[in-house]
Amino acid sequence: MDSDSGMRETHGAGGDRQAAAPVPRPARPPRPTAPPMPRQAPPAARGSVSEWLAARRPKAQPGVWRYEYVPRPPQQDTSAIGRKLLTWMALSFLVGVLLWSLWRRGTLPYQWAPLKIFTPDGWWWPGTTTPRESNSKAWDALVVYEGVAFALLVFLVGRFGAWAEGIRHFIVRRPQPARAIVAAVAAVGVLVFVWPDALGLSWRPLPIADPVLSLVVLITGGYGVFEVPVLAYLLYALITAAVLWPFARIGGWLDVWSARRKKEAPPRPAAQPARAAWAQLREAGQDRAADVLTAEVAGGRMNDVDCARVTHAWRHTADPAAFAKTVLKQGAGAWAHPSGQRDLPARAAAHDLLVGQVRIGSYASDERNPYALRGAGVALDPSLLGTSLLAVGPPGAGKTAGVVRPVVESLALQALTGQCAVLAVCAQGTPLGPDDAYDVVVRPGDRASVHDLDLYADTTDADEAAGFLAEGLVGDLESVDTGRAATALAQLLGPYREAHGAFPAVPVLRELLEGEPEALADLKGRLMADSAMRRELDARQRQFGTAGDPGPMLADRLALLDRPVFSGFFDPAASRPFSVRALAHHPLRVRVDLPEQGHEEASRLLARLLLAQFTSVVRGRAGRSHFACLVLDDAARTVTAETVRGIQRLRSAHAGVVLGLRTIGEVAEPLQGPLYAAVGCRMAFSGVTTWDGRRFAEAWGTEWVETEEVAQHAVFAQQPLTRALHKARQMVTGKAVTTDAVTVRKVERERWSASDLAHAVPPGHAVLSLTTVRGEHAPPLLVDLRG
């Protein structure tokens, strides 16, 4: 892809014509050599490209936005846990106060037994725990013993009252600085009870400081240590620090201080992320190429499109040495798109090109959605679009702005990386991005349009071309057999191509379908008498005027394109039209603007034709290196029985379609069920009718859920006193005495009923179900398109 010669061969099937007829491009100013900056703020633009490359993208369920995705912790009823912890803490505190009160009064059994065991009998009066007047050590031992008992009581109260869990629940999980402030207030409250004398308070202190001081006296053998002011104050400071240490741990004081110091300190240069340093190239021994790309990223000369394009080229390279040579020569512009663009002029959505995702919203915080996914981003990517997407919603529901444009924009960005080809079909004026965001813009009926449309998809096979045209012309009519129509067209297209070397223009084909004698005579005169194509033409002439002849209906439909506004269009000999077949071979960005104003039937015909061509062409391509996608902003009356079968086979062809409908009634009734079965991703927008919702409900099926049924039964008392109490209660409350019987059972219910889809989906929301090409499923969930 070092040159753009391959990209300009846009007529699809090989041959001399393909090489000699490049896609005509509109006149534009020269492309800038540096990538333009997006007007919106995708992830790559919010910070440096290095940060975007280093971001985490963990594996997640289908449809979850993986950029910096963090799974939610398991669901917990925090209010119930808080009430339970608070109850246990209060009860244990009251029990502890009661036990300490009994201890202080000396009424607990065997309260002093341990003290008598570990101290000499000479310290006490016989039979008591009263110290002798001359023995000061006994008094200190009593104080130490009281402190040990208090510490043991605090430990037991904290252990059985779950104080550690309560502290973590009520304090530790608070954000800073609230956590530090609460812990500081608690610490001040405890210090008030530890040093009341120092604060001039009259209540008795907690047995914390005195036991420590008495223990020091027993160890040193006297009060001499307190005669040295430095040692005394040091001991007081150590006691205060020991009291404050648990509160510092609980409040995270050191973390707050470290964070402040870190904020004030100058930032250190961060280590280069592995992905930004192109570690995969270094592991393969291409250090020079990795150094060049690292410098391009660090210098801001490489955007997310460049990174994704080079990464894609490295994954699919068969010659690492040639890859490195190209990088050394072209740097960030290596393997650039033939258009010269390295970004879109503007972006309307958030994109992550490393995984090919585009964010379209977030999962709503609704009870129907799983707890683990509530608030997570919703994204689409080629692995999902490869199963095709059907979006149904009334005008103004957000199909175009919320889904179609982000998807088209994402596919256009991936086309710039060489991984995708996109064809967007919409009405003129639909906001799907500026013209500069596309390689080809086709406007049938607009004289200023540089490009034309090839009705025959650049095929040389008359039967294949006839199949396309038959689907486009009469595929929506139940009264016309599409197979007979294709045969009738092939009986004219084959002879004409043999006689003139090309397929006919619209006016000529219309004359042949109407059976104009002069046109048929001229065509027959150009054919050899014994040729097979002359026999085909004779067979077509014999069918003229018969009851089952599809020719008149084909001619009437083709007359929609034989209008003055389309004069000069759809003529293979007079122009170089764009062919859908080019999408099968090149990563092109194409938009077709249909003239719906005043030419609605012609627009529907062209949309059907493009859909039929796309489903056939992409399945027949030899190489499937890039993803191909057709986006129909309005797919009303474009789906036929053959295209439904074609959509079903796109999964294995690395291709997909996106179909937007105002109502499923715009699809023929016999095709509605097969269409829902053919697509893997279904989306119902706010405002759908119950008729549309019924189709979605049938497609999404049912699930098993647990239900609770509460039945109230009257209580009949047998004893006179009980009956009197029940009578008094009934007089006060006005209700009979009843008891509740709760029954829990599993029942099978619809995931989303038709009524829920019609009335329970808020504005700006949609219900989306997803399926990947590998068969992974995501159930229908409520999506907030504004999130």
PDB file of C-alpha atoms in Angstrom, residues 284-483:
ATOM      1  CA  ALA A 284      10.928  -8.677  17.068  1.00  0.00           C
ATOM      2  CA  GLY A 285      14.317  -6.940  16.890  1.00  0.00           C
ATOM      3  CA  GLN A 286      13.140  -3.827  15.008  1.00  0.00           C
ATOM      4  CA  ASP A 287      14.561  -1.324  17.482  1.00  0.00           C
ATOM      5  CA  ARG A 288      15.281   1.386  14.903  1.00  0.00           C
ATOM      6  CA  ALA A 289      11.703   1.381  13.621  1.00  0.00           C
ATOM      7  CA  ALA A 290      10.422   1.402  17.204  1.00  0.00           C
ATOM      8  CA  ASP A 291      12.637   4.392  18.028  1.00  0.00           C
ATOM      9  CA  VAL A 292      11.283   6.318  15.032  1.00  0.00           C
ATOM     10  CA  LEU A 293       7.654   5.644  15.957  1.00  0.00           C
ATOM     11  CA  THR A 294       8.318   6.455  19.622  1.00  0.00           C
ATOM     12  CA  ALA A 295       9.798   9.795  18.628  1.00  0.00           C
ATOM     13  CA  GLU A 296       6.826  10.488  16.350  1.00  0.00           C
ATOM     14  CA  VAL A 297       4.395   9.802  19.208  1.00  0.00           C
ATOM     15  CA  ALA A 298       6.385  11.863  21.710  1.00  0.00           C
ATOM     16  CA  GLY A 299       6.671  14.755  19.251  1.00  0.00           C
ATOM     17  CA  GLY A 300       2.919  14.916  18.626  1.00  0.00           C
ATOM     18  CA  ARG A 301       3.301  14.036  14.939  1.00  0.00           C
ATOM     19  CA  MET A 302       1.257  10.847  15.249  1.00  0.00           C
ATOM     20  CA  ASN A 303      -2.455  10.649  16.036  1.00  0.00           C
ATOM     21  CA  ASP A 304      -4.700   7.723  16.913  1.00  0.00           C
ATOM     22  CA  VAL A 305      -5.407   6.951  13.241  1.00  0.00           C
ATOM     23  CA  ASP A 306      -1.674   6.701  12.518  1.00  0.00           C
ATOM     24  CA  CYS A 307      -1.107   4.427  15.510  1.00  0.00           C
ATOM     25  CA  ALA A 308      -3.950   2.122  14.526  1.00  0.00           C
ATOM     26  CA  ARG A 309      -2.825   2.056  10.879  1.00  0.00           C
ATOM     27  CA  VAL A 310       0.789   1.193  11.692  1.00  0.00           C
ATOM     28  CA  THR A 311      -0.279  -1.382  14.280  1.00  0.00           C
ATOM     29  CA  HIS A 312      -2.559  -3.007  11.703  1.00  0.00           C
ATOM     30  CA  ALA A 313       0.252  -3.065   9.153  1.00  0.00           C
ATOM     31  CA  TRP A 314       2.600  -4.708  11.672  1.00  0.00           C
ATOM     32  CA  ARG A 315       0.061  -7.407  12.554  1.00  0.00           C
ATOM     33  CA  HIS A 316      -0.387  -8.361   8.900  1.00  0.00           C
ATOM     34  CA  THR A 317       3.170  -7.947   7.656  1.00  0.00           C
ATOM     35  CA  ALA A 318       4.953 -10.946   6.247  1.00  0.00           C
ATOM     36  CA  ASP A 319       8.347  -9.198   6.003  1.00  0.00           C
ATOM     37  CA  PRO A 320       9.457  -7.380   9.190  1.00  0.00           C
ATOM     38  CA  ALA A 321      12.506  -5.994   7.400  1.00  0.00           C
ATOM     39  CA  ALA A 322      10.370  -4.357   4.703  1.00  0.00           C
ATOM     40  CA  PHE A 323       8.064  -3.022   7.395  1.00  0.00           C
ATOM     41  CA  ALA A 324      10.986  -1.409   9.218  1.00  0.00           C
ATOM     42  CA  LYS A 325      12.314   0.061   5.971  1.00  0.00           C
ATOM     43  CA  THR A 326       8.965   1.725   5.253  1.00  0.00           C
ATOM     44  CA  VAL A 327       8.768   3.139   8.784  1.00  0.00           C
ATOM     45  CA  LEU A 328      12.295   4.545   8.587  1.00  0.00           C
ATOM     46  CA  LYS A 329      11.460   6.194   5.274  1.00  0.00           C
ATOM     47  CA  GLN A 330       7.961   7.573   5.945  1.00  0.00           C
ATOM     48  CA  GLY A 331       7.614   7.712   9.735  1.00  0.00           C
ATOM     49  CA  ALA A 332       4.103   8.469  10.970  1.00  0.00           C
ATOM     50  CA  GLY A 333       2.806   8.691   7.396  1.00  0.00           C
ATOM     51  CA  ALA A 334       3.672   5.105   6.523  1.00  0.00           C
ATOM     52  CA  TRP A 335       0.904   3.161   4.745  1.00  0.00           C
ATOM     53  CA  ALA A 336      -1.229   6.307   4.599  1.00  0.00           C
ATOM     54  CA  HIS A 337      -4.605   6.132   2.909  1.00  0.00           C
ATOM     55  CA  PRO A 338      -4.410   6.933  -0.834  1.00  0.00           C
ATOM     56  CA  SER A 339      -6.571  10.002  -0.257  1.00  0.00           C
ATOM     57  CA  GLY A 340      -3.717  11.477   1.784  1.00  0.00           C
ATOM     58  CA  GLN A 341      -5.964  11.980   4.807  1.00  0.00           C
ATOM     59  CA  ARG A 342      -4.777  10.881   8.231  1.00  0.00           C
ATOM     60  CA  ASP A 343      -7.894  11.960  10.108  1.00  0.00           C
ATOM     61  CA  LEU A 344     -11.434  13.167   9.521  1.00  0.00           C
ATOM     62  CA  PRO A 345     -12.215  16.883   9.351  1.00  0.00           C
ATOM     63  CA  ALA A 346     -14.496  16.522  12.391  1.00  0.00           C
ATOM     64  CA  ARG A 347     -15.691  13.906  14.836  1.00  0.00           C
ATOM     65  CA  ALA A 348     -19.082  13.656  16.487  1.00  0.00           C
ATOM     66  CA  ALA A 349     -18.447  10.608  18.722  1.00  0.00           C
ATOM     67  CA  ALA A 350     -15.763   9.020  20.879  1.00  0.00           C
ATOM     68  CA  HIS A 351     -13.662   6.406  19.083  1.00  0.00           C
ATOM     69  CA  ASP A 352     -11.077   3.865  20.176  1.00  0.00           C
ATOM     70  CA  LEU A 353      -9.351   2.768  17.004  1.00  0.00           C
ATOM     71  CA  LEU A 354      -7.069   0.229  18.670  1.00  0.00           C
ATOM     72  CA  VAL A 355     -10.083  -2.020  19.197  1.00  0.00           C
ATOM     73  CA  GLY A 356     -12.300  -0.483  16.497  1.00  0.00           C
ATOM     74  CA  GLN A 357     -15.019   0.725  18.875  1.00  0.00           C
ATOM     75  CA  VAL A 358     -17.300   3.764  18.723  1.00  0.00           C
ATOM     76  CA  ARG A 359     -19.254   4.792  21.796  1.00  0.00           C
ATOM     77  CA  ILE A 360     -22.990   5.383  21.271  1.00  0.00           C
ATOM     78  CA  GLY A 361     -24.155   5.795  24.879  1.00  0.00           C
ATOM     79  CA  SER A 362     -24.181   4.015  28.223  1.00  0.00           C
ATOM     80  CA  TYR A 363     -26.241   1.340  29.876  1.00  0.00           C
ATOM     81  CA  ALA A 364     -28.986   2.996  31.907  1.00  0.00           C
ATOM     82  CA  SER A 365     -29.226   2.587  35.677  1.00  0.00           C
ATOM     83  CA  ASP A 366     -32.422   0.609  35.340  1.00  0.00           C
ATOM     84  CA  GLU A 367     -33.535  -2.465  37.249  1.00  0.00           C
ATOM     85  CA  ARG A 368     -33.898  -4.352  33.961  1.00  0.00           C
ATOM     86  CA  ASN A 369     -30.163  -3.987  33.307  1.00  0.00           C
ATOM     87  CA  PRO A 370     -27.680  -6.180  35.204  1.00  0.00           C
ATOM     88  CA  TYR A 371     -26.078  -4.384  38.130  1.00  0.00           C
ATOM     89  CA  ALA A 372     -22.565  -5.009  36.771  1.00  0.00           C
ATOM     90  CA  LEU A 373     -23.296  -3.131  33.516  1.00  0.00           C
ATOM     91  CA  ARG A 374     -25.210  -0.119  34.815  1.00  0.00           C
ATOM     92  CA  GLY A 375     -23.338   3.032  33.861  1.00  0.00           C
ATOM     93  CA  ALA A 376     -20.888   1.217  31.559  1.00  0.00           C
ATOM     94  CA  GLY A 377     -20.349   2.621  28.079  1.00  0.00           C
ATOM     95  CA  VAL A 378     -22.002   1.022  25.040  1.00  0.00           C
ATOM     96  CA  ALA A 379     -19.929   0.627  21.890  1.00  0.00           C
ATOM     97  CA  LEU A 380     -20.200  -0.952  18.451  1.00  0.00           C
ATOM     98  CA  ASP A 381     -17.368  -2.506  16.447  1.00  0.00           C
ATOM     99  CA  PRO A 382     -16.913  -4.647  13.314  1.00  0.00           C
ATOM    100  CA  SER A 383     -17.278  -7.885  15.294  1.00  0.00           C
ATOM    101  CA  LEU A 384     -20.851  -6.795  16.086  1.00  0.00           C
ATOM    102  CA  LEU A 385     -21.673  -5.042  12.815  1.00  0.00           C
ATOM    103  CA  GLY A 386     -20.530  -8.198  11.028  1.00  0.00           C
ATOM    104  CA  THR A 387     -23.822  -9.783  12.142  1.00  0.00           C
ATOM    105  CA  SER A 388     -25.711  -6.694  10.811  1.00  0.00           C
ATOM    106  CA  LEU A 389     -27.782  -4.193  12.786  1.00  0.00           C
ATOM    107  CA  LEU A 390     -31.487  -3.396  12.506  1.00  0.00           C
ATOM    108  CA  ALA A 391     -32.546  -0.105  14.136  1.00  0.00           C
ATOM    109  CA  VAL A 392     -36.268   0.713  14.342  1.00  0.00           C
ATOM    110  CA  GLY A 393     -37.648   3.976  15.682  1.00  0.00           C
ATOM    111  CA  PRO A 394     -39.858   6.900  14.683  1.00  0.00           C
ATOM    112  CA  PRO A 395     -38.430  10.147  13.273  1.00  0.00           C
ATOM    113  CA  GLY A 396     -36.643  12.135  15.961  1.00  0.00           C
ATOM    114  CA  ALA A 397     -35.876   9.074  18.092  1.00  0.00           C
ATOM    115  CA  GLY A 398     -32.135   9.444  17.488  1.00  0.00           C
ATOM    116  CA  LYS A 399     -31.358   6.794  14.873  1.00  0.00           C
ATOM    117  CA  THR A 400     -29.266   9.047  12.653  1.00  0.00           C
ATOM    118  CA  ALA A 401     -27.546  11.190  15.280  1.00  0.00           C
ATOM    119  CA  GLY A 402     -27.205   8.459  17.901  1.00  0.00           C
ATOM    120  CA  VAL A 403     -26.270   5.417  15.821  1.00  0.00           C
ATOM    121  CA  VAL A 404     -25.931   5.919  12.069  1.00  0.00           C
ATOM    122  CA  ARG A 405     -23.528   8.869  12.091  1.00  0.00           C
ATOM    123  CA  PRO A 406     -21.238   7.471  14.836  1.00  0.00           C
ATOM    124  CA  VAL A 407     -21.096   4.125  13.023  1.00  0.00           C
ATOM    125  CA  VAL A 408     -20.349   5.729   9.640  1.00  0.00           C
ATOM    126  CA  GLU A 409     -17.741   7.962  11.268  1.00  0.00           C
ATOM    127  CA  SER A 410     -16.080   4.996  12.950  1.00  0.00           C
ATOM    128  CA  LEU A 411     -15.992   2.986   9.740  1.00  0.00           C
ATOM    129  CA  ALA A 412     -14.553   5.981   7.876  1.00  0.00           C
ATOM    130  CA  LEU A 413     -11.775   6.289  10.456  1.00  0.00           C
ATOM    131  CA  GLN A 414     -11.047   2.577  10.174  1.00  0.00           C
ATOM    132  CA  ALA A 415     -10.966   2.951   6.396  1.00  0.00           C
ATOM    133  CA  LEU A 416      -8.115   5.427   6.869  1.00  0.00           C
ATOM    134  CA  THR A 417      -6.247   2.653   8.689  1.00  0.00           C
ATOM    135  CA  GLY A 418      -6.853   0.196   5.848  1.00  0.00           C
ATOM    136  CA  GLN A 419      -9.203  -2.031   7.856  1.00  0.00           C
ATOM    137  CA  CYS A 420     -12.622  -1.137   6.490  1.00  0.00           C
ATOM    138  CA  ALA A 421     -14.707   0.001   3.523  1.00  0.00           C
ATOM    139  CA  VAL A 422     -17.988   1.817   4.067  1.00  0.00           C
ATOM    140  CA  LEU A 423     -20.894   2.782   1.827  1.00  0.00           C
ATOM    141  CA  ALA A 424     -23.384   5.177   3.438  1.00  0.00           C
ATOM    142  CA  VAL A 425     -26.710   5.657   1.643  1.00  0.00           C
ATOM    143  CA  CYS A 426     -28.935   8.500   2.810  1.00  0.00           C
ATOM    144  CA  ALA A 427     -31.221  11.270   1.642  1.00  0.00           C
ATOM    145  CA  GLN A 428     -29.678  14.546   0.530  1.00  0.00           C
ATOM    146  CA  GLY A 429     -29.017  16.796   3.501  1.00  0.00           C
ATOM    147  CA  THR A 430     -28.673  13.987   6.050  1.00  0.00           C
ATOM    148  CA  PRO A 431     -25.895  15.019   8.494  1.00  0.00           C
ATOM    149  CA  LEU A 432     -23.429  12.177   8.024  1.00  0.00           C
ATOM    150  CA  GLY A 433     -20.341  14.366   7.975  1.00  0.00           C
ATOM    151  CA  PRO A 434     -18.759  16.735   5.451  1.00  0.00           C
ATOM    152  CA  ASP A 435     -17.875  15.719   1.915  1.00  0.00           C
ATOM    153  CA  ASP A 436     -14.163  15.846   2.755  1.00  0.00           C
ATOM    154  CA  ALA A 437     -14.698  12.891   5.077  1.00  0.00           C
ATOM    155  CA  TYR A 438     -15.376  10.658   2.029  1.00  0.00           C
ATOM    156  CA  ASP A 439     -13.391   9.516  -0.960  1.00  0.00           C
ATOM    157  CA  VAL A 440     -16.460   9.361  -3.199  1.00  0.00           C
ATOM    158  CA  VAL A 441     -19.730  11.289  -2.916  1.00  0.00           C
ATOM    159  CA  VAL A 442     -22.423  10.284  -5.406  1.00  0.00           C
ATOM    160  CA  ARG A 443     -25.463  12.537  -5.926  1.00  0.00           C
ATOM    161  CA  PRO A 444     -27.749  11.066  -8.591  1.00  0.00           C
ATOM    162  CA  GLY A 445     -29.706  13.819 -10.281  1.00  0.00           C
ATOM    163  CA  ASP A 446     -27.331  16.586  -9.170  1.00  0.00           C
ATOM    164  CA  ARG A 447     -25.474  18.157 -12.109  1.00  0.00           C
ATOM    165  CA  ALA A 448     -22.682  19.230  -9.774  1.00  0.00           C
ATOM    166  CA  SER A 449     -21.976  15.645  -8.770  1.00  0.00           C
ATOM    167  CA  VAL A 450     -18.516  14.555  -9.864  1.00  0.00           C
ATOM    168  CA  HIS A 451     -19.346  10.870  -9.524  1.00  0.00           C
ATOM    169  CA  ASP A 452     -21.936   8.639 -11.121  1.00  0.00           C
ATOM    170  CA  LEU A 453     -23.380   5.285 -10.107  1.00  0.00           C
ATOM    171  CA  ASP A 454     -22.860   2.045 -12.007  1.00  0.00           C
ATOM    172  CA  LEU A 455     -26.196   0.208 -12.195  1.00  0.00           C
ATOM    173  CA  TYR A 456     -24.409  -2.998 -13.243  1.00  0.00           C
ATOM    174  CA  ALA A 457     -21.723  -3.066 -10.461  1.00  0.00           C
ATOM    175  CA  ASP A 458     -18.991  -3.327 -13.115  1.00  0.00           C
ATOM    176  CA  THR A 459     -19.864  -6.910 -13.963  1.00  0.00           C
ATOM    177  CA  THR A 460     -19.437  -8.568 -17.354  1.00  0.00           C
ATOM    178  CA  ASP A 461     -21.943 -11.321 -16.590  1.00  0.00           C
ATOM    179  CA  ALA A 462     -25.381 -10.511 -17.975  1.00  0.00           C
ATOM    180  CA  ASP A 463     -27.116 -12.898 -15.575  1.00  0.00           C
ATOM    181  CA  GLU A 464     -25.475 -11.252 -12.549  1.00  0.00           C
ATOM    182  CA  ALA A 465     -26.358  -7.774 -13.793  1.00  0.00           C
ATOM    183  CA  ALA A 466     -29.917  -8.889 -14.476  1.00  0.00           C
ATOM    184  CA  GLY A 467     -30.194 -10.225 -10.930  1.00  0.00           C
ATOM    185  CA  PHE A 468     -29.139  -6.859  -9.494  1.00  0.00           C
ATOM    186  CA  LEU A 469     -31.560  -4.934 -11.670  1.00  0.00           C
ATOM    187  CA  ALA A 470     -34.467  -7.270 -11.010  1.00  0.00           C
ATOM    188  CA  GLU A 471     -34.079  -6.874  -7.250  1.00  0.00           C
ATOM    189  CA  GLY A 472     -33.831  -3.104  -7.571  1.00  0.00           C
ATOM    190  CA  LEU A 473     -36.688  -2.673 -10.021  1.00  0.00           C
ATOM    191  CA  VAL A 474     -39.370  -5.103  -8.841  1.00  0.00           C
ATOM    192  CA  GLY A 475     -37.949  -6.795  -5.745  1.00  0.00           C
ATOM    193  CA  ASP A 476     -40.534  -5.084  -3.524  1.00  0.00           C
ATOM    194  CA  LEU A 477     -43.520  -6.228  -5.598  1.00  0.00           C
ATOM    195  CA  GLU A 478     -45.229  -9.431  -4.545  1.00  0.00           C
ATOM    196  CA  SER A 479     -47.089  -9.638  -7.864  1.00  0.00           C
ATOM    197  CA  VAL A 480     -43.889  -9.996  -9.899  1.00  0.00           C
ATOM    198  CA  ASP A 481     -41.626 -13.020  -9.773  1.00  0.00           C
ATOM    199  CA  THR A 482     -38.097 -11.687  -9.379  1.00  0.00           C
ATOM    200  CA  GLY A 483     -36.635 -14.775 -11.044  1.00  0.00           C
TER     201      GLY A 483
END
